[in-house]
C-alpha cells in the first residue's frame, strides 16, 4: 500500500477546503476568549456579552485543525472540513442579532464521525473504497443538530468500516495527542482525539462494541453510549435494524454530553427502534446533574478483569489497575456507598457467547446504501469489486467484502440471544439485590496500543476493553476521565446503568468529574498563542 500517496491525496483535499474557507472569512478582530477546554455554556455567555461570534468561534477551531491535524504533531484526526461551516456560522450570527439563539446548540461547532451522513459531504468510512461517496441528505441526528443551531465543522477519522482502532486506507493512522506513538483507539478515534486536542466543542461517535468508550478513555474525554431506542441511526452506517450499534455524544465535560444528548434523542419513523425510547427521556438530562450526586449513591464496583484480550499479569495492565484502584477510593471520598468486588454470576462465560445476526447487518447495509441512489455503490458486491479493496487496513477488512455475505449461524444466534437475556437479567437482579444506582468498572484495562503494532502486523486492536453494555445491548453506559497513568496516558471509569437510566449515570459521572476534575489538555496541542 502506498501510504504516502494516500496522505498526499488527503492533504490536497484538505488544502482546497481550507483555502476556500480562508477566502470566505474576513480577518477577525477577536475579543479575548479562552478556547481551550471551553464549554457550550462558555460560548453562549460570550455570544450574549458580545465578546464572541459564532463565526469567530468556528474560525478558531479551524485554525487549530490547520495548525495541529496535519502540521506540528499531525495527529490526523479530521478527515474533511465542511466548506459551508463559516457561512453557516455567519447565518447564525445574523439570526442571533435579530431574534437571539435559534436553539440550545446555537453557534456550537461539532465534529462528526465519518460514518454519519452530512449532506453534500463524503461519508468515507475511513476507506478509499468510499472516498467519493458523497451523500445527498443529512442523517436524522444531523438534521436535529442543525435545527438546534449547531455548526457542522467537519468529519473525523475512524477505523475502516467502523470496526477496530483508528487506521484506514483513506487517511492512514490517527495519533494519540498524549503520546504520538500510540493509537487514539477506535472506532470513534478521530472524535476522541479531536476532542482532546480542542478541535471542536462537541462531537459525535458510534459504538457497536466499545467504539465510544475506548477512544473516550484513551483521549481523556467523556463518552456516552445510550440505550438503544433513544437515538436514531438513520443515515448512519450499520444502523437499523441492528441493535448493538448506537450513536452517542463524545465531549470534554459531562454537562456538554448531557446537552448534546438532549438534542439527539427523539422518535424517527425511519428507525422504528426509536419507538422504544418514547417517554424514556427527561425534559433535559442537565436537570439530573448534581455536584453532590455521589453522596449516598450506591455503586457496585467490579474488580475482576473483564476486558477482551486483557493480560492481568502484564506491567501494562497493572499500571492501569493502579489508577482504577485510586478512582474507586475517590468514589468513596465523594460520598458513594461502594459495594466492592461485585460479582455477576457467569459474567464472562455469558459474554463469550456473543453472536450477531448477519442478516440484520446485511439489511442495515441495504437500507443505508439506498439513501444514496445516485452512488455506484449499491450492494455488498459493489464494495468488494472496488479497485481499492485490497488496500484495506488491516487486510482482513477487505476480505469481508470480497467474499459473499456470510450466512447467519442460527444456532449460535439463538445461544447468543439466550445468553444476552440471561446476562441482562442477572445484572439487573444483582443491582436489585444490592439496591444499586449503577455498576462501576474500569473503562479500559490497558494503555493505548502502539501505532506500529496496529497499523502493521500483528494489527493489535482493542486490547483490554470491557463490553458489557454492548454485549447485553440494552444498558446505558458513560465513561469519564479518572486520571493518568505513570506514563502520562489517560484512564477512565465507566458508570453502567439500567436501560434508559442515562439521567442517573450522568448524575454520578458529573459528581465524580466535579469532585475530581482529572481532564487536562495534551501538551502536543497547546493554545495557538503559546505554540
Coordinates of C-alpha atoms in Angstrom, one line a residue:
X1 CA 0.0 0.0 0.0
X2 CA 1.4 3.4 -0.9
X3 CA 0.6 5.3 2.3
X4 CA 2.4 8.5 1.2
X5 CA 0.1 8.7 -1.9
X6 CA -2.9 8.4 0.4
X7 CA -1.6 11.2 2.7
X8 CA -0.8 13.5 -0.3
X9 CA -4.3 12.9 -1.7
X10 CA -5.9 13.7 1.6
X11 CA -3.7 16.8 2.1
X12 CA -4.7 18.2 -1.3
X13 CA -8.3 17.9 -0.5
X14 CA -7.9 19.5 2.9
X15 CA -5.8 22.3 1.4
X16 CA -8.6 23.1 -1.0
X17 CA -11.2 23.2 1.7
X18 CA -9.2 25.4 4.0
X19 CA -8.2 27.7 1.1
X20 CA -11.9 28.1 0.3
X21 CA -12.7 28.9 3.9
X22 CA -9.9 31.4 4.2
X23 CA -11.3 33.4 1.2
X24 CA -14.8 33.1 2.7
X25 CA -13.8 34.5 6.1
X26 CA -12.8 38.1 6.6
X27 CA -10.0 38.9 9.1
X28 CA -11.5 38.7 12.5
X29 CA -10.8 41.1 15.3
X30 CA -11.5 38.6 18.1
X31 CA -12.1 39.5 21.7
X32 CA -10.1 37.5 24.2
X33 CA -11.9 34.2 24.6
X34 CA -10.3 31.2 26.3
X35 CA -10.9 28.5 23.7
X36 CA -9.0 25.6 25.3
X37 CA -11.5 23.4 27.3
X38 CA -14.3 25.9 26.5
X39 CA -17.8 24.6 27.0
X40 CA -21.2 25.3 25.5
X41 CA -22.0 27.5 28.5
X42 CA -18.8 29.4 28.0
X43 CA -19.5 30.0 24.3
X44 CA -23.1 31.1 25.0
X45 CA -22.0 33.6 27.7
X46 CA -19.5 35.0 25.2
X47 CA -22.1 35.3 22.5
X48 CA -24.5 37.1 24.8
X49 CA -21.9 39.5 26.0
X50 CA -20.7 40.4 22.5
X51 CA -17.3 39.0 23.3
X52 CA -17.5 36.4 20.6
X53 CA -19.5 35.5 17.5
X54 CA -20.2 32.0 16.1
X55 CA -18.1 32.8 13.0
X56 CA -15.2 33.8 15.2
X57 CA -15.5 30.6 17.3
X58 CA -15.7 28.5 14.2
X59 CA -12.6 30.1 12.7
X60 CA -10.7 29.5 16.0
X61 CA -11.3 25.8 15.7
X62 CA -10.5 25.7 12.0
X63 CA -7.2 27.4 12.9
X64 CA -6.4 24.7 15.5
X65 CA -7.2 22.0 13.0
X66 CA -4.9 23.7 10.4
X67 CA -2.1 24.0 13.0
X68 CA -2.2 20.6 14.6
X69 CA -4.0 18.0 12.5
X70 CA -1.6 17.7 9.5
X71 CA 1.1 20.0 10.8
X72 CA 3.0 20.1 14.1
X73 CA 2.1 16.9 15.9
X74 CA 0.0 15.9 12.9
X75 CA -2.5 13.8 14.9
X76 CA -4.5 13.2 11.8
X77 CA -8.0 13.0 13.4
X78 CA -10.0 15.1 10.9
X79 CA -10.9 13.6 7.5
X80 CA -12.7 16.5 6.0
X81 CA -13.9 20.1 6.6
X82 CA -17.4 21.4 5.9
X83 CA -16.8 24.1 3.3
X84 CA -20.0 25.8 4.4
X85 CA -19.0 26.0 8.1
X86 CA -18.2 29.7 8.2
X87 CA -21.2 30.6 6.0
X88 CA -23.4 28.6 8.4
X89 CA -21.9 30.4 11.4
X90 CA -22.4 33.8 9.8
X91 CA -26.1 33.0 9.2
X92 CA -26.5 32.0 12.8
X93 CA -24.8 35.3 13.9
X94 CA -27.4 37.2 11.8
X95 CA -30.2 35.2 13.3
X96 CA -28.9 35.9 16.8
X97 CA -28.7 39.6 16.2
X98 CA -32.4 39.6 15.1
X99 CA -34.1 37.1 17.4
X100 CA -31.5 35.6 19.8
X101 CA -30.4 31.9 20.0
X102 CA -32.1 29.6 17.4
X103 CA -31.7 26.6 19.8
X104 CA -29.8 25.0 22.6
X105 CA -26.7 24.4 20.5
X106 CA -26.6 27.8 18.8
X107 CA -23.2 28.5 17.2
X108 CA -21.6 25.4 18.6
X109 CA -19.1 23.7 16.2
X110 CA -19.4 19.9 16.2
X111 CA -17.3 17.2 14.5
X112 CA -19.0 14.1 13.2
X113 CA -17.6 10.6 13.0
X114 CA -17.3 9.8 9.3
X115 CA -19.9 7.0 9.2
X116 CA -22.7 9.5 9.8
X117 CA -24.1 11.3 6.7
X118 CA -23.8 15.1 6.3
X119 CA -25.4 16.4 3.1
X120 CA -23.1 17.1 0.2
X121 CA -20.0 15.7 2.1
X122 CA -18.4 12.3 1.5
X123 CA -19.0 9.6 4.1
X124 CA -15.7 7.8 3.6
X125 CA -15.9 5.2 6.4
X126 CA -12.1 5.8 6.5
X127 CA -11.6 3.7 3.4
X128 CA -10.5 4.6 -0.2
X129 CA -13.5 2.5 -1.3
X130 CA -15.9 5.2 -0.2
X131 CA -13.7 8.2 -0.9
X132 CA -16.2 9.6 -3.4
X133 CA -19.4 8.6 -1.5
X134 CA -21.0 12.0 -1.3
X135 CA -24.3 11.7 0.4
X136 CA -27.4 13.8 -0.7
X137 CA -29.0 14.3 2.7
X138 CA -28.3 14.6 6.4
X139 CA -28.6 11.8 8.9
X140 CA -31.6 12.3 11.1
X141 CA -29.5 13.4 14.1
X142 CA -27.5 15.9 11.9
X143 CA -30.9 17.5 11.0
X144 CA -31.7 17.8 14.7
X145 CA -28.3 19.3 15.4
X146 CA -28.7 21.9 12.7
X147 CA -32.2 22.8 14.0
X148 CA -30.7 23.3 17.4
X149 CA -28.2 25.8 16.0
X150 CA -25.1 23.6 15.8
X151 CA -22.5 24.1 13.1
X152 CA -21.2 21.0 11.4
X153 CA -17.5 21.7 11.3
X154 CA -16.3 18.5 9.6
X155 CA -15.8 14.7 9.8
X156 CA -13.5 12.7 11.9
X157 CA -11.4 9.6 11.3
X158 CA -12.4 6.1 12.2
X159 CA -11.3 2.6 11.6
X160 CA -12.2 1.3 8.2
X161 CA -15.9 0.4 8.2
X162 CA -16.2 1.5 11.8
X163 CA -14.6 -1.6 13.5
X164 CA -11.3 -1.6 15.5
X165 CA -8.8 1.1 16.3
X166 CA -8.4 4.1 14.0
X167 CA -6.4 3.1 10.9
X168 CA -7.8 3.4 7.4
X169 CA -6.7 3.3 3.8
X170 CA -8.1 6.7 3.1
X171 CA -6.1 8.6 5.8
X172 CA -3.5 6.3 7.4
X173 CA -3.3 6.4 11.2
X174 CA -4.6 8.8 13.8
X175 CA -2.2 9.6 16.6
X176 CA -3.0 9.9 20.3
X177 CA -2.3 13.6 21.3
X178 CA -1.0 12.4 24.7
X179 CA 1.6 10.1 23.1
X180 CA 2.1 10.4 19.4
X181 CA 3.4 6.8 19.2
X182 CA 0.1 5.4 20.3
X183 CA -3.4 5.0 18.9
X184 CA -6.4 7.1 19.7
X185 CA -8.4 3.9 19.9
X186 CA -11.5 3.3 17.9
X187 CA -13.5 3.1 16.1
X188 CA -14.6 6.6 17.0
X189 CA -10.9 7.5 17.5
X190 CA -10.9 10.7 15.4
X191 CA -13.7 12.2 17.6
X192 CA -11.8 11.2 20.7
X193 CA -8.5 12.7 19.5
X194 CA -10.2 15.8 18.2
X195 CA -12.0 16.4 21.5
X196 CA -8.7 16.0 23.4
X197 CA -7.0 18.5 21.1
X198 CA -9.8 21.0 21.3
X199 CA -10.6 20.9 17.5
X200 CA -14.3 21.4 18.2
X201 CA -16.6 22.0 21.2
X202 CA -18.6 18.7 20.9
X203 CA -18.5 15.6 18.7
X204 CA -20.5 12.5 17.7
X205 CA -19.3 8.9 17.9
X206 CA -20.8 5.5 17.5
X207 CA -20.4 2.3 19.4
X208 CA -21.1 -1.3 18.5
X209 CA -18.5 -3.0 20.7
X210 CA -16.6 -0.3 22.6
X211 CA -16.2 2.4 19.9
X212 CA -17.2 5.4 22.0
X213 CA -15.9 4.3 25.4
X214 CA -12.4 3.1 24.3
X215 CA -11.4 6.3 22.4
X216 CA -13.0 8.5 25.0
X217 CA -11.0 6.8 27.7
X218 CA -7.7 6.8 25.8
X219 CA -8.1 10.5 24.9
X220 CA -9.3 11.7 28.3
X221 CA -12.8 12.7 27.4
X222 CA -16.4 11.8 28.3
X223 CA -18.3 9.4 26.1
X224 CA -21.8 8.0 26.4
X225 CA -23.3 5.1 24.6
X226 CA -27.1 5.4 25.0
X227 CA -29.7 2.7 25.4
X228 CA -31.0 1.5 22.1
X229 CA -34.1 3.4 21.1
X230 CA -33.2 6.8 22.4
X231 CA -31.2 8.0 19.3
X232 CA -32.0 7.4 15.7
X233 CA -29.4 5.8 13.4
X234 CA -31.0 6.8 10.1
X235 CA -28.2 8.0 7.8
X236 CA -25.5 6.1 9.9
X237 CA -23.5 3.1 8.7
X238 CA -24.6 -0.1 10.4
X239 CA -27.9 1.4 11.7
X240 CA -31.4 0.0 11.8
X241 CA -32.3 -2.9 12.1
X242 CA -29.2 -3.7 14.1
X243 CA -29.4 -3.1 17.8
X244 CA -25.8 -3.0 19.2
X245 CA -24.6 -0.1 17.0
X246 CA -25.6 3.2 18.7
X247 CA -24.7 6.8 18.0
X248 CA -23.6 8.8 21.1
X249 CA -22.0 12.1 22.3
X250 CA -18.3 12.5 22.9
X251 CA -17.4 15.7 24.7
X252 CA -14.9 17.1 27.2
X253 CA -17.4 17.5 30.0
X254 CA -20.4 15.6 31.4
X255 CA -22.5 18.8 31.2
X256 CA -21.9 19.2 27.4
X257 CA -22.5 15.5 27.0
X258 CA -25.9 15.9 28.6
X259 CA -26.7 19.0 26.5
X260 CA -25.8 17.2 23.3
X261 CA -27.8 14.1 24.2
X262 CA -30.8 16.3 24.8
X263 CA -30.8 17.3 21.2
X264 CA -30.0 13.8 19.8
X265 CA -32.9 11.9 21.4
X266 CA -36.2 11.5 19.6
X267 CA -38.5 9.4 17.6
X268 CA -37.7 8.8 13.9
X269 CA -40.1 6.6 11.8
X270 CA -37.2 5.6 9.6
X271 CA -35.5 4.0 12.6
X272 CA -38.5 2.2 14.2
X273 CA -36.4 1.1 17.2
X274 CA -36.7 4.7 18.4
X275 CA -40.3 3.9 19.4
X276 CA -38.7 2.1 22.3
X277 CA -37.4 5.4 23.7
X278 CA -40.7 7.3 23.7
X279 CA -41.3 8.6 27.2
X280 CA -37.9 7.4 28.4
X281 CA -36.0 10.7 28.2
X282 CA -36.5 13.5 30.7
X283 CA -37.2 17.1 29.7
X284 CA -33.5 17.7 29.9
X285 CA -30.7 15.5 31.1
X286 CA -29.0 18.5 32.5
X287 CA -31.6 18.6 35.3
X288 CA -30.0 15.4 36.7
X289 CA -26.6 17.0 37.1
X290 CA -25.7 17.4 40.8
X291 CA -22.3 18.1 42.2
X292 CA -23.2 16.1 45.3
X293 CA -24.8 13.3 43.2
X294 CA -22.4 10.6 44.6
X295 CA -23.3 11.4 48.2
X296 CA -25.2 8.4 49.4
X297 CA -25.3 6.8 45.9
X298 CA -24.9 3.0 45.9
X299 CA -22.4 1.7 43.3
X300 CA -21.2 -1.8 42.8
X301 CA -17.6 -2.0 41.8
X302 CA -16.4 -4.8 39.6
X303 CA -12.7 -5.6 40.4
X304 CA -12.1 -8.7 38.3
X305 CA -10.6 -8.3 34.8
X306 CA -13.4 -8.3 32.2
X307 CA -11.6 -6.7 29.2
X308 CA -11.2 -8.6 25.9
X309 CA -7.7 -9.9 25.4
X310 CA -6.6 -8.4 28.7
X311 CA -3.4 -9.7 30.3
X312 CA -3.6 -9.2 34.1
X313 CA -0.1 -10.5 34.6
X314 CA 1.5 -7.7 32.4
X315 CA 3.0 -4.5 33.7
X316 CA 0.8 -2.5 31.4
X317 CA -2.3 -3.9 33.0
X318 CA -1.0 -3.3 36.5
X319 CA -0.2 0.4 35.6
X320 CA -3.9 0.9 34.6
X321 CA -5.2 -1.1 37.5
X322 CA -3.4 1.1 40.0
X323 CA -5.3 4.1 38.6
X324 CA -8.6 2.3 38.8
X325 CA -8.0 1.4 42.4
X326 CA -7.3 5.0 43.2
X327 CA -10.5 6.1 41.3
X328 CA -12.6 3.7 43.5
X329 CA -11.1 5.4 46.5
X330 CA -12.2 8.7 45.0
X331 CA -15.8 7.5 44.7
X332 CA -15.8 6.7 48.4
X333 CA -14.3 10.1 49.2
X334 CA -17.0 11.7 47.2
X335 CA -19.6 10.1 49.4
X336 CA -20.6 7.0 47.4
X337 CA -21.5 3.8 49.2
X338 CA -19.3 1.3 47.5
X339 CA -20.3 -2.4 47.3
X340 CA -16.8 -3.6 46.5
X341 CA -15.8 -6.6 44.4
X342 CA -19.3 -7.0 42.9
X343 CA -19.9 -10.4 41.4
X344 CA -22.3 -11.1 38.5
X345 CA -22.7 -14.8 38.1
X346 CA -21.1 -16.3 35.0
X347 CA -20.4 -12.8 33.6
X348 CA -17.5 -13.8 31.4
X349 CA -19.0 -17.1 30.3
X350 CA -22.2 -15.5 29.1
X351 CA -20.4 -12.7 27.4
X352 CA -18.3 -15.2 25.5
X353 CA -21.5 -16.4 23.7
X354 CA -22.0 -13.1 22.0
X355 CA -23.2 -13.6 18.4
X356 CA -24.5 -11.3 15.7
X357 CA -27.3 -11.9 13.2
X358 CA -25.6 -11.5 9.8
X359 CA -28.9 -10.9 8.1
X360 CA -29.5 -7.8 10.2
X361 CA -26.1 -6.5 9.2
X362 CA -26.8 -7.0 5.5
X363 CA -30.3 -5.4 5.8
X364 CA -28.7 -2.4 7.6
X365 CA -26.3 -2.1 4.7
X366 CA -29.1 -2.2 2.1
X367 CA -31.1 0.4 4.0
X368 CA -28.0 2.7 4.4
X369 CA -26.9 2.5 0.7
X370 CA -30.5 3.0 -0.5
X371 CA -30.4 6.6 0.9
X372 CA -27.8 7.5 -1.8
X373 CA -29.4 6.3 -5.1
X374 CA -27.0 8.0 -7.4
X375 CA -23.9 6.3 -5.9
X376 CA -22.4 3.4 -7.9
X377 CA -22.1 1.6 -4.6
X378 CA -25.4 -0.1 -4.0
X379 CA -24.6 -3.6 -2.7
X380 CA -22.2 -5.7 -0.7
X381 CA -20.7 -7.0 -4.0
X382 CA -20.1 -3.4 -5.3
X383 CA -17.9 -2.8 -2.2
X384 CA -16.0 -6.0 -2.9
X385 CA -15.5 -5.0 -6.5
X386 CA -13.8 -1.7 -5.7
X387 CA -10.3 -1.4 -7.1
X388 CA -9.2 -0.1 -3.7
X389 CA -10.5 -3.1 -1.7
X390 CA -7.1 -4.7 -1.4
X391 CA -5.6 -1.6 0.3
X392 CA -7.8 -2.0 3.4
X393 CA -6.2 -1.8 6.9
X394 CA -5.9 -4.4 8.2
X395 CA -6.2 -6.6 5.0
X396 CA -9.0 -8.7 6.6
X397 CA -11.3 -5.7 6.4
X398 CA -11.2 -6.1 2.6
X399 CA -11.6 -9.9 2.7
X400 CA -15.0 -9.4 4.3
X401 CA -16.3 -7.7 1.2
X402 CA -14.7 -9.8 -1.5
X403 CA -16.5 -12.9 -0.1
X404 CA -20.2 -13.4 -0.3
X405 CA -22.2 -12.3 2.8
X406 CA -21.8 -14.8 5.5
X407 CA -24.8 -16.8 6.4
X408 CA -26.2 -16.4 9.9
X409 CA -25.3 -19.2 12.2
X410 CA -28.7 -19.6 13.7
X411 CA -27.7 -22.0 16.4
X412 CA -25.0 -19.6 17.6
X413 CA -27.5 -16.7 17.3
X414 CA -30.1 -18.5 19.4
X415 CA -27.5 -19.3 22.1
X416 CA -26.2 -15.7 21.9
X417 CA -29.7 -14.3 22.4
X418 CA -30.4 -16.6 25.3
X419 CA -27.1 -15.6 26.9
X420 CA -27.8 -11.9 26.3
X421 CA -31.2 -12.1 28.0
X422 CA -29.8 -14.2 30.9
X423 CA -26.9 -11.8 31.4
X424 CA -29.2 -8.8 31.4
X425 CA -31.5 -10.5 33.9
X426 CA -28.5 -11.3 36.2
X427 CA -27.1 -7.8 36.0
X428 CA -30.5 -6.2 36.9
X429 CA -31.0 -8.8 39.7
X430 CA -27.6 -8.1 41.2
X431 CA -28.5 -4.3 41.1
X432 CA -31.8 -5.0 42.7
X433 CA -30.4 -7.2 45.4
X434 CA -27.8 -4.6 46.4
X435 CA -30.1 -1.6 45.7
X436 CA -27.5 -0.2 43.3
X437 CA -27.8 3.1 41.4
X438 CA -25.1 1.9 39.0
X439 CA -22.2 -0.5 38.4
X440 CA -18.7 0.8 38.0
X441 CA -15.9 -0.9 36.0
X442 CA -12.6 0.0 34.6
X443 CA -13.3 1.6 31.2
X444 CA -10.2 0.1 29.5
X445 CA -7.8 -2.3 31.3
X446 CA -4.7 -1.5 29.2
X447 CA -3.0 1.7 27.9
X448 CA -3.4 2.7 24.3
X449 CA -1.6 0.3 21.9
X450 CA 1.4 1.4 19.8
X451 CA 0.5 2.6 16.3
X452 CA 3.2 0.5 14.8
X453 CA 1.5 -2.6 16.2
X454 CA -1.9 -1.6 14.9
X455 CA -1.1 -0.2 11.5
X456 CA 1.2 -3.1 10.7
X457 CA 1.1 -6.9 11.6
X458 CA 0.1 -8.2 14.0
X459 CA -2.7 -5.5 13.8
X460 CA -3.3 -5.1 17.5
X461 CA -6.7 -3.5 18.2
X462 CA -9.0 -3.0 21.2
X463 CA -6.9 -4.7 23.8
X464 CA -8.4 -4.7 27.3
X465 CA -11.8 -3.3 26.6
X466 CA -14.9 -4.4 28.6
X467 CA -18.1 -4.6 26.5
X468 CA -20.8 -5.5 29.0
X469 CA -23.1 -2.7 27.7
X470 CA -23.0 -3.7 24.0
X471 CA -23.0 -7.4 24.8
X472 CA -26.2 -7.0 26.6
X473 CA -27.2 -4.1 24.3
X474 CA -30.0 -2.7 26.5
X475 CA -27.9 -0.9 29.1
X476 CA -26.8 2.7 29.5
X477 CA -23.0 3.5 29.9
X478 CA -20.8 6.5 30.3
X479 CA -17.0 6.8 30.7
X480 CA -15.5 9.8 32.4
X481 CA -11.8 10.7 32.8
X482 CA -10.3 9.2 36.0
X483 CA -6.7 10.3 35.8
X484 CA -3.4 9.5 34.1
X485 CA -1.0 6.5 34.3
X486 CA 2.6 6.9 35.4
X487 CA 3.4 7.1 31.7
X488 CA 1.1 10.1 31.3
X489 CA -1.8 8.3 29.5
X490 CA -5.4 8.9 30.2
X491 CA -7.6 6.4 32.1
X492 CA -11.4 6.3 32.7
X493 CA -14.1 4.7 34.8
X494 CA -17.4 3.6 33.4
X495 CA -20.8 4.0 35.1
X496 CA -23.1 1.2 33.9
X497 CA -26.8 1.9 34.3
X498 CA -30.2 0.2 33.9
X499 CA -31.9 0.5 30.5
X500 CA -32.9 4.2 29.8
X501 CA -31.3 5.3 33.0
X502 CA -29.0 7.8 31.4
X503 CA -30.1 10.5 33.8
X504 CA -28.7 8.5 36.8
X505 CA -25.3 7.7 35.2
X506 CA -24.9 11.3 34.0
X507 CA -25.6 12.5 37.6
X508 CA -23.0 10.1 39.0
X509 CA -20.4 10.9 36.3
X510 CA -20.9 14.6 36.8
X511 CA -20.5 14.4 40.5
X512 CA -17.3 12.4 40.1
X513 CA -16.0 14.8 37.4
X514 CA -16.7 17.9 39.6
X515 CA -15.2 16.2 42.7
X516 CA -12.1 15.1 40.9
X517 CA -11.6 17.1 37.7
X518 CA -8.9 14.9 36.1
X519 CA -9.2 16.1 32.5
X520 CA -6.3 18.2 31.2
X521 CA -5.3 19.2 27.6
X522 CA -2.4 17.4 25.9
X523 CA 0.8 19.3 25.7
X524 CA 1.2 18.4 22.0
X525 CA -1.7 20.8 21.0
X526 CA -1.3 23.9 23.2
X527 CA -3.1 27.2 22.7
X528 CA -2.1 28.7 19.4
X529 CA -0.7 31.8 21.1
X530 CA 1.7 29.5 23.1
X531 CA 2.7 27.3 20.2

